[in-house]
Coordinates of C-alpha atoms in Angstrom, one line a residue:
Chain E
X1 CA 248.3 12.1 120.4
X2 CA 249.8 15.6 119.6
X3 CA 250.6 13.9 116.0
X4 CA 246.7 12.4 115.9
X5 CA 245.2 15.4 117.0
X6 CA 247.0 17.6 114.1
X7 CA 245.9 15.1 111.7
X8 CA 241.8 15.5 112.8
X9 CA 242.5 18.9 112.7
X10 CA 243.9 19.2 109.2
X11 CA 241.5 16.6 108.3
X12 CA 238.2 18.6 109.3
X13 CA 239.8 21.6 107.9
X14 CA 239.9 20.0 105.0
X15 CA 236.8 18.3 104.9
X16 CA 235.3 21.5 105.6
X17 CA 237.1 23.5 103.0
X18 CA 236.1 20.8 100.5
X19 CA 232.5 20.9 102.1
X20 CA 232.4 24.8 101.7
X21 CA 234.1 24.1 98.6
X22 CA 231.2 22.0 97.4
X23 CA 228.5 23.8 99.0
X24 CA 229.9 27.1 97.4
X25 CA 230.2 25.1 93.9
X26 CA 226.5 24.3 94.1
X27 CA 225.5 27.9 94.7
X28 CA 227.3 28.8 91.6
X29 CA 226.1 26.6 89.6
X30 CA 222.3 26.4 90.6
X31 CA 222.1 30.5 90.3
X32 CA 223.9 30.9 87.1
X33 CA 222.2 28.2 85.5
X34 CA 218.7 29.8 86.9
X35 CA 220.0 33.2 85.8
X36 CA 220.9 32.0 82.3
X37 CA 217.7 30.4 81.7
X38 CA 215.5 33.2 83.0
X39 CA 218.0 35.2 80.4
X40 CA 217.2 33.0 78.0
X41 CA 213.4 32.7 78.3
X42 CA 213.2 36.7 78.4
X43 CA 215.3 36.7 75.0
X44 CA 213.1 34.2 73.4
X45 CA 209.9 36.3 74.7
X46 CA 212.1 39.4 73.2
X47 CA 212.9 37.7 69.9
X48 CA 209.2 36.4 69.2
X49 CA 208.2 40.2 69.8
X50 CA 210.9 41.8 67.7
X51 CA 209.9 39.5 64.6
X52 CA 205.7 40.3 64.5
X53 CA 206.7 43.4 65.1
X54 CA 209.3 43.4 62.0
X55 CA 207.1 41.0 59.8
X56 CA 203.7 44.5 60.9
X57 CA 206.6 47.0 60.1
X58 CA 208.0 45.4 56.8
X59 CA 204.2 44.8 55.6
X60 CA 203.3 47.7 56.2
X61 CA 205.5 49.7 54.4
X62 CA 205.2 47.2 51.5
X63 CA 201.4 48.5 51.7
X64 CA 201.6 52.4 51.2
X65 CA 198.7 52.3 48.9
X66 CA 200.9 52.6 45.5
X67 CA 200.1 51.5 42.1
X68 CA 200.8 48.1 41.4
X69 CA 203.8 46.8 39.2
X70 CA 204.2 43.3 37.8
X71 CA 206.3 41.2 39.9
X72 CA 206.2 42.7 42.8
X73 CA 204.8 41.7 46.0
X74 CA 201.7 44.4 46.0
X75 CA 200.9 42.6 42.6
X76 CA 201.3 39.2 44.9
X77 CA 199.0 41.0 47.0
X78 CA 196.3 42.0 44.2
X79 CA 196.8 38.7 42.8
X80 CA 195.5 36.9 46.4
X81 CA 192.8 39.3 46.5
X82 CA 191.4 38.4 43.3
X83 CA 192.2 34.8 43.7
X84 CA 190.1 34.8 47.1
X85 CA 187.2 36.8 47.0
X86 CA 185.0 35.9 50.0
X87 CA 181.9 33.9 49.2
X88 CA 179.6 36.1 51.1
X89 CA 180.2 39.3 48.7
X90 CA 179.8 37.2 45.4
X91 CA 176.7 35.8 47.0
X92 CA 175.5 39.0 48.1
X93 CA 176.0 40.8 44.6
X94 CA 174.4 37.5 42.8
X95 CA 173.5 37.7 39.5
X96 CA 173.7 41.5 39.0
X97 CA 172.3 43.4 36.5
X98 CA 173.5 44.3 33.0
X99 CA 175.4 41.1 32.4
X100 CA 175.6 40.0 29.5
X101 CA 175.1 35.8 29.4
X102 CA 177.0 33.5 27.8
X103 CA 175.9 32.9 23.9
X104 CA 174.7 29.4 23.8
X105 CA 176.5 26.4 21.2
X106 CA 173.7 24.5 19.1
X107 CA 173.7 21.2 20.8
X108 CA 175.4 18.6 19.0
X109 CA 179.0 19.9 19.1
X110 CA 181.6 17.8 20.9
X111 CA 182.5 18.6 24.4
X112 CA 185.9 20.4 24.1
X113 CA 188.2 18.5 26.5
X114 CA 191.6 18.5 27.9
X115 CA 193.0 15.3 30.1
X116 CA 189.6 14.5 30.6
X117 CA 188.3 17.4 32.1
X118 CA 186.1 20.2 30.1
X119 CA 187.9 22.7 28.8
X120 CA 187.8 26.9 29.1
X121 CA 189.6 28.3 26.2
X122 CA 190.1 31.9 26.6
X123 CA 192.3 34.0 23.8
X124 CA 192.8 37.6 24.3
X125 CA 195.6 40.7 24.2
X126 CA 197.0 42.2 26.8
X127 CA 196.7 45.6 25.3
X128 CA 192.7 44.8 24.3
X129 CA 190.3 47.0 27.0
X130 CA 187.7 44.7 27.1
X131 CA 189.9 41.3 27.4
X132 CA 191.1 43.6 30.4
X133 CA 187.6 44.0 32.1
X134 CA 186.8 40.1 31.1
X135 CA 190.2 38.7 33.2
X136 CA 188.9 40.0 36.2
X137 CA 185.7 37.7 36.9
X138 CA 187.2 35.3 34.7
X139 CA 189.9 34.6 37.4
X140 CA 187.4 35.2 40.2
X141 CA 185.1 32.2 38.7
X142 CA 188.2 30.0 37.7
X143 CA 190.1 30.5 41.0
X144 CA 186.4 28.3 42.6
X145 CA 187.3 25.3 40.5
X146 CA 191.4 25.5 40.7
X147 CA 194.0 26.9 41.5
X148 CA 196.5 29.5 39.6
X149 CA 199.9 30.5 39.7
X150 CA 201.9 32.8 38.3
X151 CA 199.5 35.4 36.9
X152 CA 200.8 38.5 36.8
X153 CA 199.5 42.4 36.2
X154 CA 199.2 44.6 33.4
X155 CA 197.0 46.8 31.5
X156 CA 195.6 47.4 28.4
X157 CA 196.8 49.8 25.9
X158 CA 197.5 53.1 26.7
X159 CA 196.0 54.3 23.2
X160 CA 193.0 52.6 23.2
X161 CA 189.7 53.1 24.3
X162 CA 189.5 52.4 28.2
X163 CA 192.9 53.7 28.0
X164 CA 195.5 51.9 30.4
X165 CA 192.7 49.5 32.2
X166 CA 194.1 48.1 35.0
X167 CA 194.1 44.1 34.6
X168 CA 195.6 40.8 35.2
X169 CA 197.7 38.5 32.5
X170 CA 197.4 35.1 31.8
X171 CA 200.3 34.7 30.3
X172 CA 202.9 32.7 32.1
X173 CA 200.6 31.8 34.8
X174 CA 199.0 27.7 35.1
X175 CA 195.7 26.5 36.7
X176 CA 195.2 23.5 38.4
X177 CA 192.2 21.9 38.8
X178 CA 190.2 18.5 39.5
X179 CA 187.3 19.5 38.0
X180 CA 188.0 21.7 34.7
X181 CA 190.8 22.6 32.5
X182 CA 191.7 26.1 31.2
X183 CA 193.8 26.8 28.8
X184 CA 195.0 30.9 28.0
X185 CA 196.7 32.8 24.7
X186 CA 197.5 36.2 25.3
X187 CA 198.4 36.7 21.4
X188 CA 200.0 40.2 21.6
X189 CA 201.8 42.2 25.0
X190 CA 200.0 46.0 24.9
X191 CA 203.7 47.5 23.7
X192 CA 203.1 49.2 20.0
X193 CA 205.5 48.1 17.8
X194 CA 205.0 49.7 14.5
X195 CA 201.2 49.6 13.5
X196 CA 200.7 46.6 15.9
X197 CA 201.4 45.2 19.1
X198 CA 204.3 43.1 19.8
X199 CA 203.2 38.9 19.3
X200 CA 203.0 37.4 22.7
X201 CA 201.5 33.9 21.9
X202 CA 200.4 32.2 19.0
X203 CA 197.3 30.1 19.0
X204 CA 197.5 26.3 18.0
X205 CA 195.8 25.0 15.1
X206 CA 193.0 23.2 16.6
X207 CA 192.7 26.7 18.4
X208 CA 192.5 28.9 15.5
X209 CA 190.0 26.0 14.5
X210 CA 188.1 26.7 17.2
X211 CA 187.9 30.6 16.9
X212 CA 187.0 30.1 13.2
X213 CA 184.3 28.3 14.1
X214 CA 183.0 30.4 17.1
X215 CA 184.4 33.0 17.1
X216 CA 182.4 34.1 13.9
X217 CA 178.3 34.6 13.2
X218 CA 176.3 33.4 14.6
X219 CA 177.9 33.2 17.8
X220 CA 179.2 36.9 17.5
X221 CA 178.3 39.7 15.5
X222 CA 182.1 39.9 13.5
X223 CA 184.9 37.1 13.4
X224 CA 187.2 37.4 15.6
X225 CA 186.3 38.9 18.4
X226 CA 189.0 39.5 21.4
X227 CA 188.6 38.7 24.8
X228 CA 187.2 35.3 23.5
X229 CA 186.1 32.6 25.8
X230 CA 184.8 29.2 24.9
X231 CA 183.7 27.2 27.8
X232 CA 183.5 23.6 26.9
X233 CA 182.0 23.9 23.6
X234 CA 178.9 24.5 25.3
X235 CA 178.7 28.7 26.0
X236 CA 181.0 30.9 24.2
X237 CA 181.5 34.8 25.3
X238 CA 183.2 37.0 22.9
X239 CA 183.7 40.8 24.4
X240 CA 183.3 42.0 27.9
X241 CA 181.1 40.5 29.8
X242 CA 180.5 44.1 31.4
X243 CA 181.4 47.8 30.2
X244 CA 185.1 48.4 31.5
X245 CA 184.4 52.2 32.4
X246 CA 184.0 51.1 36.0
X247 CA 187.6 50.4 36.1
X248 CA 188.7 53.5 34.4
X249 CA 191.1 55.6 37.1
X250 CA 191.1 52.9 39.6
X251 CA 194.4 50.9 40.3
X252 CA 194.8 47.3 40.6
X253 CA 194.7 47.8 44.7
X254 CA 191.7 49.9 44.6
X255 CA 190.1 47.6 42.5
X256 CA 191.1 44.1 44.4
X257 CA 189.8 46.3 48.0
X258 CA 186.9 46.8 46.2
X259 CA 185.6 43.2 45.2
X260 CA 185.1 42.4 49.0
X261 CA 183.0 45.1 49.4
X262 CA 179.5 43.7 47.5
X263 CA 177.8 47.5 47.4
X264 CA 181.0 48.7 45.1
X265 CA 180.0 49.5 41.9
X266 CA 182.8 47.6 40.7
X267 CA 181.9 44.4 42.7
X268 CA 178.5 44.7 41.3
X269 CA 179.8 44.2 37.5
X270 CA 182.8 42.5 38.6
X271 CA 181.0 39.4 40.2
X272 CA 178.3 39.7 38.5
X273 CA 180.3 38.4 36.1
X274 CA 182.2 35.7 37.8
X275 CA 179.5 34.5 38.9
X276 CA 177.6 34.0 35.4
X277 CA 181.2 32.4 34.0
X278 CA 180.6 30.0 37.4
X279 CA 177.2 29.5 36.3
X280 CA 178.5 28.3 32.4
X281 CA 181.2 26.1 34.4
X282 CA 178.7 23.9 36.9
X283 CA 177.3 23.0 33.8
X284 CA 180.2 21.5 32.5
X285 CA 180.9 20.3 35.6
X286 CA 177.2 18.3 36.6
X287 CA 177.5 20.8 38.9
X288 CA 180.8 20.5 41.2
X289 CA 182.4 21.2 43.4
X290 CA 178.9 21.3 45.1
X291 CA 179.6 23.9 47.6
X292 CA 180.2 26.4 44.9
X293 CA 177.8 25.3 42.2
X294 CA 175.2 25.7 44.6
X295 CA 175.9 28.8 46.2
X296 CA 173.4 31.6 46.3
X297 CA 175.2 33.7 44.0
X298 CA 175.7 31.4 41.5
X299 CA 172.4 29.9 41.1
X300 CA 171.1 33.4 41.3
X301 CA 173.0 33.8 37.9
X302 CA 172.6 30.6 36.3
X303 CA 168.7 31.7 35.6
X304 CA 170.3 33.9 33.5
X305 CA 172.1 31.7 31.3
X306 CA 170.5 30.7 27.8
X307 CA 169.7 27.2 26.9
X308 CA 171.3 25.3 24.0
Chain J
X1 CA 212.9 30.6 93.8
X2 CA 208.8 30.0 94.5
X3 CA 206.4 30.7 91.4
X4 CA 204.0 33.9 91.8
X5 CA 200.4 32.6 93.2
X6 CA 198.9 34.6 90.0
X7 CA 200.7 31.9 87.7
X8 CA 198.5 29.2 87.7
X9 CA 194.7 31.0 87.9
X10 CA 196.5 33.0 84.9
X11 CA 197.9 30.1 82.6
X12 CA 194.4 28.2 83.1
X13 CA 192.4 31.4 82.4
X14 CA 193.9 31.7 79.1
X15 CA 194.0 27.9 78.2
X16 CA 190.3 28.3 78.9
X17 CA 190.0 31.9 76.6
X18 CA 192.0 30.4 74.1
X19 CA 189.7 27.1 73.8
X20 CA 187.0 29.0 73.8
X21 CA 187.7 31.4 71.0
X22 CA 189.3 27.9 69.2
X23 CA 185.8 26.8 69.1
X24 CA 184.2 29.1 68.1
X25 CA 186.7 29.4 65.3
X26 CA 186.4 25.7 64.5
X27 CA 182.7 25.9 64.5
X28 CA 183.0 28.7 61.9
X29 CA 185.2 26.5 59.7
X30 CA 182.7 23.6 59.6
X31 CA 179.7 25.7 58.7
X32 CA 180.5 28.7 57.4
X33 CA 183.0 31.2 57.6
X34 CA 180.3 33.9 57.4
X35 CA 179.1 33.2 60.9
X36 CA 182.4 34.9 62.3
X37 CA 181.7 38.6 63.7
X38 CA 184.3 39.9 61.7
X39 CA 184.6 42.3 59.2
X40 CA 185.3 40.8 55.4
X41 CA 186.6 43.8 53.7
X42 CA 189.7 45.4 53.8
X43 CA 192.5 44.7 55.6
X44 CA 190.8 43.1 58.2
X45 CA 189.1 39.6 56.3
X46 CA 188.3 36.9 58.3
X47 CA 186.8 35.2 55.6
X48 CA 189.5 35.5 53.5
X49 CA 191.8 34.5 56.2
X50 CA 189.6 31.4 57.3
X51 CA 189.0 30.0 54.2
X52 CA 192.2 30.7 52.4
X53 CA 194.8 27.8 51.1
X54 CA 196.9 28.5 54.4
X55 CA 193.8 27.6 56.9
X56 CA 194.3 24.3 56.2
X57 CA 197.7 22.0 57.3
X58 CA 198.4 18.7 55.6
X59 CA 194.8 19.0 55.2
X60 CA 193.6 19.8 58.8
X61 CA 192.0 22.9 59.4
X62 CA 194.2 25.2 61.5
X63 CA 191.1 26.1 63.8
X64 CA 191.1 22.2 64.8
X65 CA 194.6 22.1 65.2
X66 CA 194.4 25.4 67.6
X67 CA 191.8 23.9 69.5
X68 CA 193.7 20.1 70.1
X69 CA 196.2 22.5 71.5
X70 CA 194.6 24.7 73.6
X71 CA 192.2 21.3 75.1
X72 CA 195.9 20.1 75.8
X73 CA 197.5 23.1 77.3
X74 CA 194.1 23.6 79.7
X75 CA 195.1 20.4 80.9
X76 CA 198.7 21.1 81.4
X77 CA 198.0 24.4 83.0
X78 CA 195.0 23.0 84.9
X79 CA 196.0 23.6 88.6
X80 CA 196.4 20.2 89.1
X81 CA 199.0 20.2 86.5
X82 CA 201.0 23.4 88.3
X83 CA 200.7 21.7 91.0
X84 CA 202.6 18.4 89.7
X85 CA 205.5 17.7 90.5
X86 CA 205.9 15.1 87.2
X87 CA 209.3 17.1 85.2
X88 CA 207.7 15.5 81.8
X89 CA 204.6 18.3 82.5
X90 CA 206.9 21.1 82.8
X91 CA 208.7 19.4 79.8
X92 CA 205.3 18.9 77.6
X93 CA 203.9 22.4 78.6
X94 CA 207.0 24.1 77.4
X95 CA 208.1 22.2 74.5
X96 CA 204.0 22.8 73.2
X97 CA 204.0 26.6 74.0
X98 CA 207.6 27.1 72.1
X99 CA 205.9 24.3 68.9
X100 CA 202.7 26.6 69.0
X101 CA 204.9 29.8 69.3
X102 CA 206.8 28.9 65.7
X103 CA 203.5 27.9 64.5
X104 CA 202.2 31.4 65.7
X105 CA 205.1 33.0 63.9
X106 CA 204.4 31.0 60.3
X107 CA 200.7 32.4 60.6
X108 CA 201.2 36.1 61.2
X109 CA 203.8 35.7 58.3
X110 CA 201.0 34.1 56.1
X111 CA 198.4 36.5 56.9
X112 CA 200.4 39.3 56.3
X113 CA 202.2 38.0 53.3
X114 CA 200.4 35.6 51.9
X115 CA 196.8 36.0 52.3
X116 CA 197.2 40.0 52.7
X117 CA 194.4 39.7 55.2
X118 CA 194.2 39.7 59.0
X119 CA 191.5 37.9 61.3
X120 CA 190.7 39.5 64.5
X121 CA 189.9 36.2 66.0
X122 CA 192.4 34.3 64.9
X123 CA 195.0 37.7 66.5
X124 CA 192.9 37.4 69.6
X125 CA 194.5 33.2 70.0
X126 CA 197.6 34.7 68.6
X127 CA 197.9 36.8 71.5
X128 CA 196.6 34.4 74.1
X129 CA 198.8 31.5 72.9
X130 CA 202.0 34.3 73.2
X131 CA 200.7 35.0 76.8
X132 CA 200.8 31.0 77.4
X133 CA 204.1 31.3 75.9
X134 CA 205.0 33.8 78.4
X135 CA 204.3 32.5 81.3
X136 CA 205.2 28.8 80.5
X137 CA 208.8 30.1 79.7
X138 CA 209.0 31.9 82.5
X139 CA 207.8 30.1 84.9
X140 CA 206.6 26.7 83.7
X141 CA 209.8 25.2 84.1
X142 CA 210.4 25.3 88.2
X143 CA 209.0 22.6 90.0
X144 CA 206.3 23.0 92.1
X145 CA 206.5 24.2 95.7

């Protein structure tokens, strides 16, 4: 009894100890586990925080409003601006005034072609002024058809009239597109080097063809003419499409800011511009991709272009 | 530990806010980005923003992918929904609000470094799908009294 007794005893001391034991075990385990989560969820409210606030801080210093250099991300920067110009400002500037349109091909000449899309043929310099003013709207208008990559920043000649013009290069950059084909040749960088400027690119045969044959009376008022643009063998541009004096003293951020705002007076040349060269392209294009072709702006410009 | 009483009116208030704005958004995408209150020069471009190569994932607008999951997350925080004790809702809810977080993150990164633009109305579901995030973390996880 005595003996039986002792062994209930030891056995409900035991049974409670491994009862509290358990009970206590639980405890620990549901609070810490509660505890580390709620840690856990305030660190991943903390960490989501801390990066927007790093990704605000980091862009923001990247943005303190100076110049431009080639490869860096404020040219990125310029380079998306330019690239993505909201519809509503070209549409609001239209067809301008003071543009000079497209110079008509007799009709009769072949389409010029490239994998079976019309093709823009542009050969310029980078240190030629008004090839620096024409690279704007031409990558405005191009950038509604395709897509580029790669284009960097520049500026023309230091030495030349329009001195230093801020400006985008072709060279080393690709476009894309469904619709249209565009092929550059920036023939000289804007470095003197001797009585010239350092060669850049060289034109291909059928290219120099090409500028021989339009790039020359009637089409221009002297061969060779530089920024020259041939857009499918149907309009041909040779020179600026617009006086490069509203770019004089601006950088390339100053100038990118101010083709959203459609009452700049560099917006007003600018895509002006672009949208003439969009013009010229629908009609290469019968007039796709629809939702550009048709757009205010554009067909506000295309009364403007001359018939062949 | 009991969830705070404000938890549920809260989450499904900005569910609601956030599927609202997504619409509106949405709507702007399928007609025309110009119909957005929003200024579309400088900094702040919604235009830009909306109609940029980055709107779009493997080809659906981001607006219609912001508004499937704020539809989704006014269900899950519905009151009926905090009120469930179903673990795959508390699983769901926060596995979507940590998804849409990350997805959050990739478009303040593109906005800022990619697009160099910022649209008000897409910060104002930023912020309302981070307060979603907040409270789901916090609290979306404890079963229901």
């Amino acid at each position: 009894m005595t003996n039986r007794t002792a062994q209930r005893k030891r056995a409900a001391t035991a049974n409670a100890k491994a009862g509290n034991g358990r009970r206590r075990s639980n405890v620990r385990g549901r609070r810490p586990a509660t505890s580390r989560y709620r840690t856990g969820a305030v660190a991943a409210i903390g960490a989501v925080l801390a990066i927007v606030v790093a990704m605000v801080a980091f862009s923001a210093v990247n943005d303190d409003g100076s110049p431009a250099t080639p490869g860096t991300g404020r040219g990125g920067k310029v380079v998306a601006a330019v690239t993505s110009v909201p519809a509503s400002a070209l549409d609001a500037v239209g067809g301008g005034q003071g543009i000079a349109p497209p110079v008509a091909i007799a009709a009769g000449a072949p389409p010029l072609t490239a994998g079976g899309k019309p093709q823009i043929l542009y050969v310029g310099a980078e240190y030629c002024p008004f090839c620096a003013s024409e690279r704007w709207p031409l990558v405005i208008a191009l950038s509604r058809f395709g897509t580029f990559s790669g284009l960097g920043l520049t500026t023309s000649s230091a030495s030349d009239v329009y001195p230093s013009t801020p400006t985008l290069t072709f060279h080393g950059s690709t476009y894309t597109s469904d619709v249209i084909s565009f092929t550059a040749v920036e023939t000289n960088t804007n470095q003197l080097v001797g009585q010239g400027y350092e060669p850049l690119e060289t034109p291909t045969a059928e290219q120099q063809r090409l500028l021989q044959t339009f790039d020359a009376p009637p089409y221009t008022s002297q061969a060779g003419v530089i920024p020259f643009t041939l857009i499918g063998n149907r309009f041909v541009i040779t020179g600026s499409s617009y006086p490069p004096d509203v770019l004089q003293g601006k950088t390339w951020g100053q100038i990118a800011s101010a083709l959203s705002d459609p009452s700049s007076p560099i917006a007003k040349q600018v895509l002006a511009a672009a949208n003439m060269l969009t013009a010229a392209f629908c009609e290469l294009t019968s007039g796709q991709p629809s939702n550009v072709c048709t757009a205010p702006g554009v067909t506000s410009a295309a009364a403007s272009l001359p018939s062949a | 530990m009991s969830r705070p009483s404000w938890v549920a009116p809260v989450g499904f208030a900005l569910a609601i806010a956030g599927t609202a704005v997504a619409t509106y958004l949405t709507i702007a995408h399928f007609t025309s980005p110009t119909v957005l209150a929003c200024a579309s020069t400088g900094v702040v471009n919604c235009e830009r923003v909306t109609t940029s190569a980055q709107s779009k994932v493997f080809g659906i607008p981001v607006a219609v992918l912001g508004l499937a999951w704020f539809v989704a997350m006014s269900g899950l925080c519905s009151p009926w929904a905090w009120r469930a004790h179903a673990s795959w809702i508390r699983t769901a809810r926060l596995v979507s609000a940590g998804t849409a977080m990350a997805f959050v993150l990739w478009l303040v990164y593109a906005e800022l470094f990619v697009i160099h633009a910022i649209c008000l109305w897409c910060t104002v579901i930023h912020v309302l799908a981070f307060g979603l995030f907040v409270i789901v973390v916090l609290y979306g996880t404890e079963p229901a009294d």
